[in-house]
mmCIF file of C-alpha atoms in Angstrom:
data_model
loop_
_atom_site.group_PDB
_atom_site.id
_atom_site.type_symbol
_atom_site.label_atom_id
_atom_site.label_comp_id
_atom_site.label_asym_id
_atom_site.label_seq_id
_atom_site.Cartn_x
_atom_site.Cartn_y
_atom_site.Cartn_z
ATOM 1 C CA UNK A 1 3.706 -12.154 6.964
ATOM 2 C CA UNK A 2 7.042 -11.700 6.522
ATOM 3 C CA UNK A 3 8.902 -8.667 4.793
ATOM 4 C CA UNK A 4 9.089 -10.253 1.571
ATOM 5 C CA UNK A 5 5.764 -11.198 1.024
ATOM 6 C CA UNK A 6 4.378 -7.146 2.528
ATOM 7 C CA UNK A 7 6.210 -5.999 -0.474
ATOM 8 C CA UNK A 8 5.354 -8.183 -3.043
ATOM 9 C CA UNK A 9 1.766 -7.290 -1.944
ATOM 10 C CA UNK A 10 2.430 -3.578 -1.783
ATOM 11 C CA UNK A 11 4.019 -4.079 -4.955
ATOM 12 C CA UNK A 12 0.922 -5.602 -6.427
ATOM 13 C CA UNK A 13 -1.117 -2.877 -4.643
ATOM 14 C CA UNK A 14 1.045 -0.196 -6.853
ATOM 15 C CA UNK A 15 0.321 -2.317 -9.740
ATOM 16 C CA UNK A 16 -3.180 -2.128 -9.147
ATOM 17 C CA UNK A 17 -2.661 1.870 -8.321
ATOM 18 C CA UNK A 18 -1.204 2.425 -12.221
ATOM 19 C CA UNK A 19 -3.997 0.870 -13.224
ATOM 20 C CA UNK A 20 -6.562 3.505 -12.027
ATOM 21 C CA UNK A 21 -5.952 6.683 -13.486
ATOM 22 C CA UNK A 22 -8.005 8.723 -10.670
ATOM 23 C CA UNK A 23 -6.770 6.634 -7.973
ATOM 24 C CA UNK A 24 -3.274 7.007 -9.245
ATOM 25 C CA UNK A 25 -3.666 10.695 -9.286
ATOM 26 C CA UNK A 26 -5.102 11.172 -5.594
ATOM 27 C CA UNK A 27 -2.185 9.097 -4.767
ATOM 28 C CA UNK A 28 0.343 11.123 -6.350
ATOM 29 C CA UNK A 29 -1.260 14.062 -4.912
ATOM 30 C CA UNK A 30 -1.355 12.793 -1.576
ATOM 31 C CA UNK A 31 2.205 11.663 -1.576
ATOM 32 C CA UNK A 32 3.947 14.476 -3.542
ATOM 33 C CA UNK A 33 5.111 11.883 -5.742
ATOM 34 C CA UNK A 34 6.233 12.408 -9.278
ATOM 35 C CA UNK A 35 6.448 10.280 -12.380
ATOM 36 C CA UNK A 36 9.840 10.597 -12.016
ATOM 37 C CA UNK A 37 10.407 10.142 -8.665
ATOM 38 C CA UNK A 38 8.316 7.168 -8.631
ATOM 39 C CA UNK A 39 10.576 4.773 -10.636
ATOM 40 C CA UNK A 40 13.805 5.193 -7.969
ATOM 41 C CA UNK A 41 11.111 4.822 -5.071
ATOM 42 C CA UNK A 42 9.159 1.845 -6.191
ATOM 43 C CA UNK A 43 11.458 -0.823 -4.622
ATOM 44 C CA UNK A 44 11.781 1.287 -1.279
ATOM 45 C CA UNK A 45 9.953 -0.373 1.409
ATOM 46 C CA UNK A 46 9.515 2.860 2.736
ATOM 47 C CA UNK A 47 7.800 3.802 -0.702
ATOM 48 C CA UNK A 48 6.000 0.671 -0.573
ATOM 49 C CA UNK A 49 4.641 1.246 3.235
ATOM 50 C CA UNK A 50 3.224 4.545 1.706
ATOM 51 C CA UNK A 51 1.039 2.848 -0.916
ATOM 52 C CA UNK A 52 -0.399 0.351 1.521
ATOM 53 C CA UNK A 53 -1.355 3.447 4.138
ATOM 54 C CA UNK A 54 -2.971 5.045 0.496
ATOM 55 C CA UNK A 55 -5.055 2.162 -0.157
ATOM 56 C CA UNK A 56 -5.853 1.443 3.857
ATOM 57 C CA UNK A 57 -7.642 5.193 3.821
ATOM 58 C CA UNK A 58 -10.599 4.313 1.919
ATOM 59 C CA UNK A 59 -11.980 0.978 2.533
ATOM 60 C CA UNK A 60 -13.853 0.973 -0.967
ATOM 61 C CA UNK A 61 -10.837 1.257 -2.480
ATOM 62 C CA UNK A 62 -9.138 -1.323 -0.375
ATOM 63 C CA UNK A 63 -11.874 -3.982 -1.070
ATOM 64 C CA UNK A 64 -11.779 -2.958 -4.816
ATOM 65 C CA UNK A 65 -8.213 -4.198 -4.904
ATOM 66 C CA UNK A 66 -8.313 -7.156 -2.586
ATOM 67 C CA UNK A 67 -11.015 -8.086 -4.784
ATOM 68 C CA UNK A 68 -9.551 -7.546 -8.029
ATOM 69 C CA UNK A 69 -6.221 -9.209 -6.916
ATOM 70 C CA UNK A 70 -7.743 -11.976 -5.009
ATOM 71 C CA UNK A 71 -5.968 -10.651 -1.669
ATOM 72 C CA UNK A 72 -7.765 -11.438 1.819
ATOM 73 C CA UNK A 73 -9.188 -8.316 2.683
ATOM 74 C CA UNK A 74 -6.711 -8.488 5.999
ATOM 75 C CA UNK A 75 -3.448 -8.737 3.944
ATOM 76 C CA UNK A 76 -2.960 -5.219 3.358
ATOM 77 C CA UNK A 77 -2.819 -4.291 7.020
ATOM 78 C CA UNK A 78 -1.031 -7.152 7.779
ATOM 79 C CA UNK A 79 1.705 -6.474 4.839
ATOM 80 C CA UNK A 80 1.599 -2.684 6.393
ATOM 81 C CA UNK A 81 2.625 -3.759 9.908
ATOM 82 C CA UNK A 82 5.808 -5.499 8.655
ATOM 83 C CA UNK A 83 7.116 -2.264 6.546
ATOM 84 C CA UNK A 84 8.790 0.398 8.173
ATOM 85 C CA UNK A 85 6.245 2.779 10.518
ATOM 86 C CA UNK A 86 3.497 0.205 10.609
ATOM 87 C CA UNK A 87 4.472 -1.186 14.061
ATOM 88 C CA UNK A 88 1.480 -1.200 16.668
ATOM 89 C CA UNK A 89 2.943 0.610 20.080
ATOM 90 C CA UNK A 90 1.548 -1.125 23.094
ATOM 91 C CA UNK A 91 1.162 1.262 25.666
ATOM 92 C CA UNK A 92 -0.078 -1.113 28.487
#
């Protein structure tokens, strides 16, 4: 996955995030994100990595967007590892 495609996905994920009223609201509360604030942020990839680590928490919620979207259940934490934070450390 290249950086392109992880934010189209964690685009989508978003996408799917508006669409959810309660989901959108734990998110915003987890976050600290505001309506406001959320339309500068949206094309951040740093903004973007945060939405993928919100909907790799729960893995209901996860599977209820892969599924609605018609994502591989994988892609998410693949998209995540290609935004900024998400690289593994190797410590061996």
């Amino acid at each position: 996955m290249n950086q392109d495609a992880a934010e189209t996905l964690a685009l989508r994920a978003f996408g799917w995030l508006a669409g959810q009223s309660d989901v959108l609201g734990q998110f915003m509360a987890a976050t600290g994100a505001d309506v406001s604030s959320i339309a500068d942020a949206v094309g951040q990839p740093s903004f973007l990595a945060a939405v993928l680590d919100f909907m790799l928490l729960e893995e209901d919620r996860l599977i209820a967007f892969c599924d609605a979207e018609g994502v591989p259940y994988a892609a998410p934490m693949q998209a995540r590892v290609v935004l900024p934070g998400g690289q593994v450390e190797h410590w061996t």
